[in-house]
Each structure stands twice: as C-alpha cells, then as structure tokens.
XYZ file of C-alpha atoms in Angstrom:
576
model
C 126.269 63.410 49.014
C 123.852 60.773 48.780
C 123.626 60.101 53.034
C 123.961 64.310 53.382
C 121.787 64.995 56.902
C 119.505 68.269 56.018
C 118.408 70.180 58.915
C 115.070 72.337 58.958
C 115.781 74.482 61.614
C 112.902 77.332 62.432
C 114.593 80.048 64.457
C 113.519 82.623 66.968
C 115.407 85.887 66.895
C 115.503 89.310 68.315
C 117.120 92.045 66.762
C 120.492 91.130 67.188
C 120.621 87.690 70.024
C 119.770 84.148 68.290
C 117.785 82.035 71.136
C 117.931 78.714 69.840
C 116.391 76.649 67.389
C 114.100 73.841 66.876
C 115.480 71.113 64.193
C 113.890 68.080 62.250
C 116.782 65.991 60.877
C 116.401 64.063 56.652
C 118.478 62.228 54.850
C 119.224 63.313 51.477
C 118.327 59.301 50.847
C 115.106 59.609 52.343
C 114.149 62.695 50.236
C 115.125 60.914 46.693
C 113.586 57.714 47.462
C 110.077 59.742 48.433
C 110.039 62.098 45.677
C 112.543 60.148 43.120
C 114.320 63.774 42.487
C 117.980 63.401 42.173
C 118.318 67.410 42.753
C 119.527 67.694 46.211
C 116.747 68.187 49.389
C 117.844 71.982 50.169
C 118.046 72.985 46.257
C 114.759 71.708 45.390
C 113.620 73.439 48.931
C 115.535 76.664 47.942
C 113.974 76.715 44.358
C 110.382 75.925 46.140
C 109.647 77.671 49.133
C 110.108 81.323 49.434
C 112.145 82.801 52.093
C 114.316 79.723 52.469
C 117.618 80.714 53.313
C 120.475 77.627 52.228
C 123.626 77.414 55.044
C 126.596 75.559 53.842
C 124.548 73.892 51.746
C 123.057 71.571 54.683
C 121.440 74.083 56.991
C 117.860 75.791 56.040
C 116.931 78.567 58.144
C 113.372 79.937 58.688
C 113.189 83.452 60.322
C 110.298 84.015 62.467
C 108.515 86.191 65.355
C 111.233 88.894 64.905
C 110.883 91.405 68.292
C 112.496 94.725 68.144
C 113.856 94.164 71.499
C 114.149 97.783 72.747
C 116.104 98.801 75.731
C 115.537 95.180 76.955
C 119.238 93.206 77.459
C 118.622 89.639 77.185
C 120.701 87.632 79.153
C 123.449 85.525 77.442
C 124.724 82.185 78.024
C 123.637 78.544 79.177
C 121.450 80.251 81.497
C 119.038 81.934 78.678
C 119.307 78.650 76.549
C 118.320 76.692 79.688
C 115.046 79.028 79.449
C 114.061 78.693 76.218
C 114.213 75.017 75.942
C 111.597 75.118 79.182
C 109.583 77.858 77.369
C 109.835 74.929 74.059
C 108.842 71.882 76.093
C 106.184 74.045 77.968
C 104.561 75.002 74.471
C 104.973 71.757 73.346
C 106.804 73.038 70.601
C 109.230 69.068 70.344
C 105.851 67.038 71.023
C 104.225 69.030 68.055
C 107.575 68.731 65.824
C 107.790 64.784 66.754
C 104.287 63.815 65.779
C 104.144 65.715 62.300
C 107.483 64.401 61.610
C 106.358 60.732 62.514
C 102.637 61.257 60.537
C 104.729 63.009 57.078
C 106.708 60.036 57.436
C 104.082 57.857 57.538
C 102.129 60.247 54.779
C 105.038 59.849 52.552
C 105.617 56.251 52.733
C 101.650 56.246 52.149
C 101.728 58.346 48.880
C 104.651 56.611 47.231
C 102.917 52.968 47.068
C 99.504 54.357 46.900
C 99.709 57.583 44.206
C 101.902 55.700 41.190
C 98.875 52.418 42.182
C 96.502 54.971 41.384
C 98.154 55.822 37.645
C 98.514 59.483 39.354
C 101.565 61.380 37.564
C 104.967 61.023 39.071
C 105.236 64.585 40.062
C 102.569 64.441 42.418
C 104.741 62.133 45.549
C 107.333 65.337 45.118
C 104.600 67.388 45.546
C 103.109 65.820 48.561
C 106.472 65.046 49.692
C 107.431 69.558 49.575
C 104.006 69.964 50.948
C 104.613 68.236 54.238
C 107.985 69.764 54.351
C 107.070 73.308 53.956
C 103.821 71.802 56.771
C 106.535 71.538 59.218
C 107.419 75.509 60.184
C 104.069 76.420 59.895
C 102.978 73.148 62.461
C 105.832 74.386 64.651
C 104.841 78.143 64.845
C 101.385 77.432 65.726
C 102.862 75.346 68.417
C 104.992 78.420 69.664
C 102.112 80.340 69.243
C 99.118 78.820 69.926
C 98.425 76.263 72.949
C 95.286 73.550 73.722
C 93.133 74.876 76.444
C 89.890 73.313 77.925
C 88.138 76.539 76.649
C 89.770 75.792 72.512
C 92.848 77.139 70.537
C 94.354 80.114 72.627
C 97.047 82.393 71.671
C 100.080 81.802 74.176
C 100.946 85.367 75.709
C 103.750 84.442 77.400
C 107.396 85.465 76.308
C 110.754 83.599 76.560
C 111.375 85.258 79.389
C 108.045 87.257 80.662
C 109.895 90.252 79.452
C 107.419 92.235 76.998
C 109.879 95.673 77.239
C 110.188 96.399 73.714
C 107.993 94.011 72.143
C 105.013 95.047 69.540
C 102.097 93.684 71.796
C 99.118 95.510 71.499
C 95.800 95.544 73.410
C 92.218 95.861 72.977
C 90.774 98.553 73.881
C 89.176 97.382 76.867
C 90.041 98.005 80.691
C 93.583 97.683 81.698
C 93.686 94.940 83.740
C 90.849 92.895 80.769
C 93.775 93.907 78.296
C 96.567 92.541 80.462
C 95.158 89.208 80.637
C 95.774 86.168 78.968
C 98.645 84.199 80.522
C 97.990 80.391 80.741
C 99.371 79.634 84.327
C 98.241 82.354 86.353
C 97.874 82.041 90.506
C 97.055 83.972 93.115
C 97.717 82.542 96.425
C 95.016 84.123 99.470
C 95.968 84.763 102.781
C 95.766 81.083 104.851
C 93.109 81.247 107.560
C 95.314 81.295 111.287
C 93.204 78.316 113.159
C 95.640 78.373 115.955
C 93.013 80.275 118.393
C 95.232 82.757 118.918
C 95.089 86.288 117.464
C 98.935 86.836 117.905
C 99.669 83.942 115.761
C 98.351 85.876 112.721
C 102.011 86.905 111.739
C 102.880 83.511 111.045
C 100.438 82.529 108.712
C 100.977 85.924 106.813
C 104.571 85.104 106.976
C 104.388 81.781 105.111
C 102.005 83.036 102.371
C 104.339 85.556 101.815
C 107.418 83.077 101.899
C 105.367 80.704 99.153
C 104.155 84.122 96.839
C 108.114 84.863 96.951
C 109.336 81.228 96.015
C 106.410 80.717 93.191
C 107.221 84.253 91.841
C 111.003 83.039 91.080
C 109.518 80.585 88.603
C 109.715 81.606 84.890
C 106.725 79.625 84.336
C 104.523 81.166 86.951
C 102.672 84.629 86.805
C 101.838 85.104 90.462
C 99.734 87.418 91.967
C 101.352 89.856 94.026
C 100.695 90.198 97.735
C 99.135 93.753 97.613
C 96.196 92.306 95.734
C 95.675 89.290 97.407
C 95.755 89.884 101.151
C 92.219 92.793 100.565
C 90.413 88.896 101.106
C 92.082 88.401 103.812
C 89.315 87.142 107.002
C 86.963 87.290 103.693
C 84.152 84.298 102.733
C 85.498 84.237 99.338
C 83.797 82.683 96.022
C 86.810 81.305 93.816
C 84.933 81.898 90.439
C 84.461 85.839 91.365
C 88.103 86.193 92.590
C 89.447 84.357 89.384
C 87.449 87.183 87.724
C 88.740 89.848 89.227
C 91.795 89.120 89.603
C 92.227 87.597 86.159
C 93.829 84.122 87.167
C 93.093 80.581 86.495
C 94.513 78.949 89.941
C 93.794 79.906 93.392
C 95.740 78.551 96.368
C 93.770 78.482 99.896
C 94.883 76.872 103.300
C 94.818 77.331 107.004
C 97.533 76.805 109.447
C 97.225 75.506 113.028
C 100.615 76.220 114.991
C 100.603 74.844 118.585
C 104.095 75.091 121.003
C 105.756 73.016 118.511
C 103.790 71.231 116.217
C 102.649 73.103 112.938
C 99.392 71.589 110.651
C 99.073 73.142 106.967
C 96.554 72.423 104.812
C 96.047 74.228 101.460
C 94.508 73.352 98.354
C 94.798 74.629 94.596
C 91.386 75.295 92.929
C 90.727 75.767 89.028
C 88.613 79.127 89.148
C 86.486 78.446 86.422
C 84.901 75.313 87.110
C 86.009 75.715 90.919
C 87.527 72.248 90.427
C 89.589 71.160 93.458
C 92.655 70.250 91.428
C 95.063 69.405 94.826
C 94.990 69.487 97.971
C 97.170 67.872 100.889
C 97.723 68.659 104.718
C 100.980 68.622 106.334
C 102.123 67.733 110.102
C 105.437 69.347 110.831
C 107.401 70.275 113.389
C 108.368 74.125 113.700
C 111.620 73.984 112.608
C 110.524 71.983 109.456
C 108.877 74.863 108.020
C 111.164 75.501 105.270
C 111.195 71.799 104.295
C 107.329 72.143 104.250
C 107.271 75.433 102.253
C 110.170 73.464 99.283
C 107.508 70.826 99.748
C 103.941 73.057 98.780
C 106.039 74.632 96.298
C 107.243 72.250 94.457
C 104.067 69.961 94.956
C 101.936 73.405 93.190
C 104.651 73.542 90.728
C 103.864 69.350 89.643
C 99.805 70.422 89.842
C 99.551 73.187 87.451
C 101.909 71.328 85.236
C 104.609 73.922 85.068
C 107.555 71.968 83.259
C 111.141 72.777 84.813
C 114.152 71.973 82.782
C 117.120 70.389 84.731
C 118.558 72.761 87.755
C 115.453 74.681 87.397
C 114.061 73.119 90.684
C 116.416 75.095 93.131
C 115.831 78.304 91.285
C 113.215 79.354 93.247
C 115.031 78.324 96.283
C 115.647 81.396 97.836
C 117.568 82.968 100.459
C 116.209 82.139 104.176
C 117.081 82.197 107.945
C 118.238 79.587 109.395
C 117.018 79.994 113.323
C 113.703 79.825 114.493
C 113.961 82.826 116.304
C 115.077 84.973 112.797
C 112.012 83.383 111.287
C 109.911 85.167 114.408
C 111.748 88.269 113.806
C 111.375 88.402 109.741
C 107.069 87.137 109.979
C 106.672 90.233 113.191
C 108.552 92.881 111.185
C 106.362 91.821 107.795
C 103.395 91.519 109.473
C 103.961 95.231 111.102
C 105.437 96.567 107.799
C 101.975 95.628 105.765
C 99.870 98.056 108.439
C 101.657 101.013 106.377
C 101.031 102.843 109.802
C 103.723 105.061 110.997
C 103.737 103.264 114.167
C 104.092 99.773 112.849
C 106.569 100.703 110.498
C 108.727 101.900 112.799
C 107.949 98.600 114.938
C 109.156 96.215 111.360
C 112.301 98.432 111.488
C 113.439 97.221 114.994
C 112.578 93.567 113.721
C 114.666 93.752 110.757
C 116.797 95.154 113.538
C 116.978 92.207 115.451
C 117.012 89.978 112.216
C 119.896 91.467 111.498
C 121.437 91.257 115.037
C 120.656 86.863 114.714
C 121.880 86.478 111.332
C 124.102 89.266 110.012
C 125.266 86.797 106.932
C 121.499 86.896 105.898
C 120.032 89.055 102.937
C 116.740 89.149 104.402
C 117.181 91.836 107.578
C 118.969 94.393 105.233
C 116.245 94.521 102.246
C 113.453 94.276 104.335
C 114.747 97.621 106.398
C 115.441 99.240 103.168
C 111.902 98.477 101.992
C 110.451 99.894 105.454
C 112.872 103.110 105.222
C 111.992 103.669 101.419
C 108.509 103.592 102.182
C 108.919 105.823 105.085
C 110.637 108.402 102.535
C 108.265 108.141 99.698
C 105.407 109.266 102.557
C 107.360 111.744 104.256
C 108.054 110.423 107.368
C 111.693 110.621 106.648
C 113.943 112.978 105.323
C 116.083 112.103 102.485
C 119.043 113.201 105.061
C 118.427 110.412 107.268
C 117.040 107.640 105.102
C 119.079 107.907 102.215
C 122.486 107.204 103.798
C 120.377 104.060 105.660
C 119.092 102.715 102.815
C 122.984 102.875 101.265
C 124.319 100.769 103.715
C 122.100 98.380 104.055
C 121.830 97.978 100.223
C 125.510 97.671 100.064
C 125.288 94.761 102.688
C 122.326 92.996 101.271
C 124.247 93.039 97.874
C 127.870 91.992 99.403
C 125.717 88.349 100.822
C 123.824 88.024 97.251
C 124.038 90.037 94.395
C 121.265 88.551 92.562
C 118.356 88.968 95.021
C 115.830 90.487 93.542
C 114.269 92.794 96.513
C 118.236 94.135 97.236
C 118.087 94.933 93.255
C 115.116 96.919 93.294
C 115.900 98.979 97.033
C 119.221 100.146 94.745
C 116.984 100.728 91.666
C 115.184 103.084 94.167
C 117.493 104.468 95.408
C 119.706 105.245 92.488
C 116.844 107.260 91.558
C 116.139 108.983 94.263
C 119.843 110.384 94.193
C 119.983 110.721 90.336
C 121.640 108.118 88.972
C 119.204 106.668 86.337
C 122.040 104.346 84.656
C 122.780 102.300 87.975
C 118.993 102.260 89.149
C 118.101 101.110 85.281
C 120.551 98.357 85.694
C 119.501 97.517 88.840
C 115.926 96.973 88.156
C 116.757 94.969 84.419
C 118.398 92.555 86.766
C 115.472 92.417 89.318
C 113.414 91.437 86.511
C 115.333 88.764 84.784
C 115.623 87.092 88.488
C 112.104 87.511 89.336
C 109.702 87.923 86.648
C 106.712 87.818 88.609
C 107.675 90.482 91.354
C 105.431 93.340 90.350
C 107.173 95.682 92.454
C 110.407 94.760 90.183
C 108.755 95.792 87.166
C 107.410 98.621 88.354
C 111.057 100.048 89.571
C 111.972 99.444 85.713
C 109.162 101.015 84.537
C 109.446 104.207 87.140
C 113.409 104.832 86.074
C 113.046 103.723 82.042
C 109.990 106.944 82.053
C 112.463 109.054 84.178
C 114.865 108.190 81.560
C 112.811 108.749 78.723
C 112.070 105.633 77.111
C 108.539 106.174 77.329
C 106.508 103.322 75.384
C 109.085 100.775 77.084
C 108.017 102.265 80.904
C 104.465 102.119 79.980
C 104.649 98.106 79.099
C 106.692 97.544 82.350
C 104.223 100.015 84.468
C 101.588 97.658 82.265
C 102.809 94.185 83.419
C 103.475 95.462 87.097
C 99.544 96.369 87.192
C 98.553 92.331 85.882
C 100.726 91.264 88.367
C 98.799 94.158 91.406
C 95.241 94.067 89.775
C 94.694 95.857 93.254
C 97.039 98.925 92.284
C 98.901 100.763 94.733
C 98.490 105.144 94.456
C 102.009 105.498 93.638
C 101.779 103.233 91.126
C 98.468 104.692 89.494
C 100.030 107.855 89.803
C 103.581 107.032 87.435
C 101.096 104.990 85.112
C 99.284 107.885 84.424
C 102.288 110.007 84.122
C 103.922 107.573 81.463
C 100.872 107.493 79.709
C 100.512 111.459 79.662
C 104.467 111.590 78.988
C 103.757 109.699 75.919
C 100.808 111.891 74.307
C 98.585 109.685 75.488
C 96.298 111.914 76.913
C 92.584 109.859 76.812
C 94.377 106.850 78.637
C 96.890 109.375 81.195
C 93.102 110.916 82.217
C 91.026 107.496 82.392
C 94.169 105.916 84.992
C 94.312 109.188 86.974
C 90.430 109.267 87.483
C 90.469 105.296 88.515
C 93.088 106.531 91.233
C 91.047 109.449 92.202
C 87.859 107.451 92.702
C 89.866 105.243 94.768
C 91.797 107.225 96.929
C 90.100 110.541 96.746
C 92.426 112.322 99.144
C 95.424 111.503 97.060
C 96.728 114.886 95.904
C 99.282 113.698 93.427
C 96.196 111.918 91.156
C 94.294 115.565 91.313
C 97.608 117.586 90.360
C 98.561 114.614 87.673
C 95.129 114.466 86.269
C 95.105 118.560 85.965
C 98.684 118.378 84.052
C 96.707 116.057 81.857
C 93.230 117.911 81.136
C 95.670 120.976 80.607
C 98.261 119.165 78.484
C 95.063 117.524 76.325
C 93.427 121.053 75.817
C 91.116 121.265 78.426
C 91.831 124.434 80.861
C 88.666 124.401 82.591
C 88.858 120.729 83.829
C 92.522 121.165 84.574
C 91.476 124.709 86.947
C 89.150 122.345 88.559
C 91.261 119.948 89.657
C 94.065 122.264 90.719
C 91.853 124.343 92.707
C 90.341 120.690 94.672
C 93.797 120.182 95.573
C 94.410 123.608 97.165
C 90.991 122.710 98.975
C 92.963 119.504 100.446
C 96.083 121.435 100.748
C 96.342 125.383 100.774
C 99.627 124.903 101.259
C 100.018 123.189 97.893
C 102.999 124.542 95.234
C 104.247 123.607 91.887
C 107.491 123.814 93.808
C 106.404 120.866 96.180
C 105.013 119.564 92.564
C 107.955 119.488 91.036
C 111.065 119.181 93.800
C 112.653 117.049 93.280
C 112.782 116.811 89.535
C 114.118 113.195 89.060
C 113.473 113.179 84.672
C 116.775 112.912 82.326
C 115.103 115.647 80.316
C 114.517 118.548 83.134
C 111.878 119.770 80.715
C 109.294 117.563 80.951
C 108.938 118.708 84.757
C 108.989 122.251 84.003
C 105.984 122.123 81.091
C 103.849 120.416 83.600
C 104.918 122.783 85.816
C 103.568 125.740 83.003
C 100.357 123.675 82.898
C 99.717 124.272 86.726
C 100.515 127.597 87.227
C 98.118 128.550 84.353
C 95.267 126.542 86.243
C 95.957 128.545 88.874
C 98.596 126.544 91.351
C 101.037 129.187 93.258
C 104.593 128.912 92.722
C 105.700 128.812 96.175
C-alpha cells in the first residue's frame, strides 16, 4: 500500500444531487516520508480530524454548504457539471487549491530538514504535516466562498446556477433592492444614443440593445439588468457613478449607433461605476447585414472585459435564436419598439409586425413569442378578453415551442398561460425551465415566482419574486403587486404593507396596490387603515367589487382568495 494515491475531495451537495468535487491527490509515500508515521494517510486523518468520512479506504470526503434545495429541480447531466466547473474556475476555487498544495509542499519539505535541525521533537513534522492537510478544505471553502475585490474580501453571492429557490439566504434588513445586492459581475446595458439624424431610426438602436441585454442575459456568469429598468435613461445625460447606485451594478455599457442606407457605425464602451473607469471601448464599421456578426462580436468582446470565464461550448450558449433577412430584422426592431409604448394603439401596431415576422420567416421562434408577449399583455390590462386571447396565445405558444423548446420567452408565454387557464403543474414546469435557460431574464423569474405563490410554496415565490426585482430595480405594478401578495401570503405583514405602499407612491392610480395593501392592514389587525384604503379605491372606481377582486381565483388553495375576500367586505368593499 506503500504508493496508495489518497484523495481529499471537499464536496458540494444539495439535499439529495452531488455537483462535483474538488480533489488534491498524495501519495501514501509522500505522507510517511513527511511525518515518518507508518499508519496509513486516511487512518491517521480519520483518527485526527473530525467529520472525516474514509471511502474504500482511499477516498476522504468533506461535506460542506449543504442547501435544502426546495421545490428547485437541478438539472442533471454533463450539462450541470459543465456549470459548476465554470462556477469553480470563476471562484478560483483550482488556482486557490494549486497554490496551497504547492506552498504545504514546500512547508513540509521545509519542516522536515529544518524542525529535527532545531532538536524539536519528532512529533511536531506530523503535526505540521496534519495541520496543512486539514488547511486545505478550509483554504478551499473560503475560495468558494469568499472572492478578492478591489474594495477587500467579499462574500461571493452567486449560486451554481443563480438559482436561490430554496436556499437559506437571508437579508438585512435594509431596502429591498440594498438587500438584493451583492453579485460580483453585475451590468446594465443603457439605451445607445441613435446618431443617425433621423428620428425613425430610433427602433433600431432600441432593437440592438435589446438583442445584446437578451444574448448577455443567457450567460450563467452575467446578472444583467433587465430592459424595464434601463431604458427610464433613455435620451438622459447620465452620471455612471449615480446609475451604478441605483441600480446596484458594477458595469455599465453605453454606445451610439449611426445607420446610413447601408453602412452601420457602433460604438459602445463598458465603464466600471465606481471609479467611472473606462474599462473598454471599441467602434465598429459594418455593413447592415453584418449586424448579427457585430452583436456575437460586442458580446463576446464584454464577455473577455469583465472577465467572465466560459468553460468549453459555453461560447455559443448565448447564441440565440435570430432572423435571418434584413427585412425580419425591420419587422422584429418596429414591433419591439411599438410593443415598449404599452399604448393600446402601439400594441396593436407590434402585433401586425410580429405578423409580418411571422409571414418572412415562419421557421423562426421570434414572431410567435413576441405576439404572445403583446397578446398577454393586452389580457393582463383588459384590452382583451380571455375568449379571444387565450386560444391566440395557444397557438402561437405551441408553434414557438415546435421550432425550439428551450427558448426561454416561449417557456414563460406557456408558464402564463398555464396559469391563466389553471394548470399550475405545466406553467410551474414551464417557468423552472425558463430559468435554468436564462438566469438573468427577470421576467422568467418572476413567472416562477407568480405560479410557485399560486401554488402555495410561499417562501420559495417570495425569493424568485426577490431575484426578479434585482434583476428590474425599476419594478413593474404587476410585479409590486404579487410581491406584496407573497409577502402578505406568508404572514409577513410589515414587509406585504412597506412593498404595497412603494407601489402606491409610484403609481397612485393603481387600484390593485390600494385593494392589496387594505387585505394587508386588515389581515395585520388594522381595520381602520384597511377601510381607508378600500374606500380610496371606490373613489377611483365606484364600480369596484370583491367579485372583480377576486375573479378569477387562480390559488391551489381557493381559500386564500376568499379570506382576503372577508377582509374587504368588512372594510366596506360591495360584493357585486
């Protein structure tokens, strides 16, 4: 047994899935020449160090960071290994295990010449030698843990796979979006400035910032800002240290594009917001049709800048879907462009885009999800009845999934609607899978987060509602409004009332944040706040009723509806 290999292996597991492990390799002859023990390395180890676990008497195993991992299902496979040895090498979890192997090697050849020299007893090498042993799961956990920053030692936030549902995170107690920070590579990309002279160009440039905020949010290493938040600077003079702030990011991306008949000029640059460092910049001559080759190239080139490593095949992950015509391209930036207004008008104008999308390239995924988003929309607002948009949306979700079954806005328009018609299992599946493909699509997590508190699973919703408000620091009503509710579902009435007000002081015509803030006041105790509130929403709407309140009732558990519909009728909300 005298050449045995021992393996140290420190592993990271979750309830019931092993990830992986990271490994430094002895020999059993390089332990008994160090310490001059004949007892065998993973004995003497087992005897030693508490919590050592001995595997066919060659194996050591160290348990660590042990997640309950909730209604999360982690994805199996060479895909999920493929992740977590980019989430090792982007902690530097090898480059940490390398070096303190190389400098206890070093240490050990050190204390056997110098230590005996010194008359010091013979037990002390072994000692020394155990030391630096049991040194190297601790070095390695403070690797996985812990990262170098120009600011000191920070805790790394970031899990395997930017999936916190189920995890044990907790907060501070300080504003949401304060508590929500913390993520090392963070980037919000602003709205380029259109140079081109001509106001009708302004679709274009919108249309690539949204192309690059779709292909950087398909990186596992990115958390990207979503559009929502980032296009209220839009025609702004912006100062990058303030929007860093507020937005709670460390990179910005700025540009300006210059289209004339044929010939496109980009030029964007990626700024540190703390020091507002120019970290990269470039500018890019292109002919129209070499827009997707120049969108791969800023990509990829933003990717190499904020040092985002990307294990083998990882490059064309974030490759996504596109047209292939000119003319589709025209067709996909117009119908965006319209769709953003959230006017009735120019909603109905992106339809008949996505329309004509459709009509060029019928073997694309793009044309069906983006008229699913723009009919969804038009049903959450009431400008279409669940008769006519529901049976839309179906087809079109069914077509977008037939091309590509994996794209992550044709995942989260059947999340949607799987709720909307009651089927909580499909539209839960639906959205799991939106997340694992595109962990830094906000919208993604909040369709998890909407159908896991329809469902029930309360404290999971709340993270997901949680992370989809880091990644929309500029929160949408709707979502304010389920935040508050998941919050309020969970007893939590303090935080349900502090979300709904922040809506309300926002958007202080929207109803649902008055009738959701009385449910909570009246839920918490408080009768006289909750009367107030109901009664300010029959002064926006006489015609208000718990029965509008409550139809339709989308929960699992029908109850939950029907106590906050007890709360408003005592405040003083008619029935019908």
């Amino acid at each position: 047994m005298k050449n045995d290999i021992i393996v140290v292996v420190l592993h990271d597991c979750s309830a019931d899935v092993r990830f992986g492990s990271v490994a430094v390799i002895l020999t059993q002859e390089l332990w008994m020449a160090a310490s001059g023990h004949k007892r065998p390395l993973a004995t003497e180890l087992e005897r030693l160090v508490p919590g050592v676990i001995v595997r066919h008497r060659l194996v050591l195993k160290f348990s660590a960071n042990k997640n309950a991992c909730g209604s999360c299902t982690r994805p199996a496979g060479k895909s999920y290994m493929d992740n977590l040895f980019s989430e090792l090498k982007r902690r530097k979890v090898f480059r940490v295990a390398a070096f303190y192997a190389a400098a206890a090697w070093v240490l050990m050849q050190i204390a056997d010449v110098v230590l005996p020299a010194l008359r010091f007893p013979d037990w002390t090498v072994t000692v020394v030698v155990i030391a630096l042993i049991v040194g190297l799961p601790v070095a390695v956990t403070v690797a996985w843990i812990f990262d170098w920053t120009p600011a000191g030692l920070k805790r790394d936030s970031h899990d395997i796979d930017s999936n916190p549902i189920g995890s044990a995170e907790k907060y501070p107690s300080d504003s949401l979006l304060d508590r929500l920070a913390g993520h090392e590579k963070t980037l919000a990309v602003l709205p380029f400035s259109n140079l081109s002279g001509d106001p009708e160009q302004e679709y274009f440039s919108d249309g690539l910032v949204d192309d690059i905020i779709t292909d950087l949010s398909l990186i596992p290493g990115l958390l990207v800002i979503s559009r929502h938040s980032t296009f209220t600077y839009k025609a702004k003079a912006v100062d990058v240290r303030v929007v860093g702030r507020d937005l709670k990011v460390n990179y910005l991306l700025q540009g300006s594009v210059r289209r004339s008949d044929d010939r496109l000029r980009v030029t964007a640059q990626l700024v540190e917001c703390t020091t507002g460092e120019n970290i990269w910049s470039k500018r890019y001559n292109r002919n129209s049709e070499d827009i997707f080759k120049l969108q791969d190239d800023l990509t990829s080139e933003i990717v190499t800048a904020m040092d985002v490593e990307l294990v083998s095949g990882e490059q064309g992950r974030y490759q996504r879907k596109r047209y292939r015509s000119e003319k589709a391209g025209e067709a996909l930036y117009k119908g965006v462009f319209h769709h953003y207004k959230f006017e009735r008008d120019a909603v109905n104008t992106a339809r008949r885009y996505y329309e004509e999308l459709i009509e060029l390239e019928p073997d694309s995924v793009l044309g069906y999800v983006w008229l699913v988003s723009a009919w969804t929309f038009a049903l959450i607002v009431r400008w279409a009845t669940p008769e006519k948009a529901l049976p839309i949306m179906k087809e079109n979700i069914d077509k977008a999934l037939a091309i590509d079954g994996s794209d992550p806005q044709a995942l989260i328009g059947d999340s949607y609607y799987s709720v909307l018609c009651g089927d909580l299992d499909h539209a839960l599946e639906a959205a799991n899978k939106a997340v694992q493909v595109a962990p830094s699509i906000e919208e993604a997590w909040f369709a998890l987060g909407w159908s896991q508190m329809l469902d029930g699973a309360t404290d999971s919703a709340i993270r997901c509602l949680e992370r989809s408000a880091r990644l929309c620091p500029v929160v949408r009503t709707v979502n304010w409004g389920v935040l508050g509710t998941a919050y309020r579902n969970a007893g939590r009435y303090e935080e349900s009332i502090e979300t709904f007000k922040g809506c309300i002081r926002r958007f202080p015509d929207f109803i649902y944040g008055h009738t959701g803030l009385a449910v909570a006041y009246g839920l918490s105790g408080d009768d006289e706040l909750a009367a107030k509130e109901v009664a300010e929403v029959l002064r926006q709407d006489p015609t208000y009723t718990i029965e509008r309140f409550t139809n339709p009732n989308l929960y699992r558990d029908k109850s939950i509806m029907e106590s906050s519909a007890r709360v408003l009728q005592k405040a003083g909300m008619p029935e019908r």
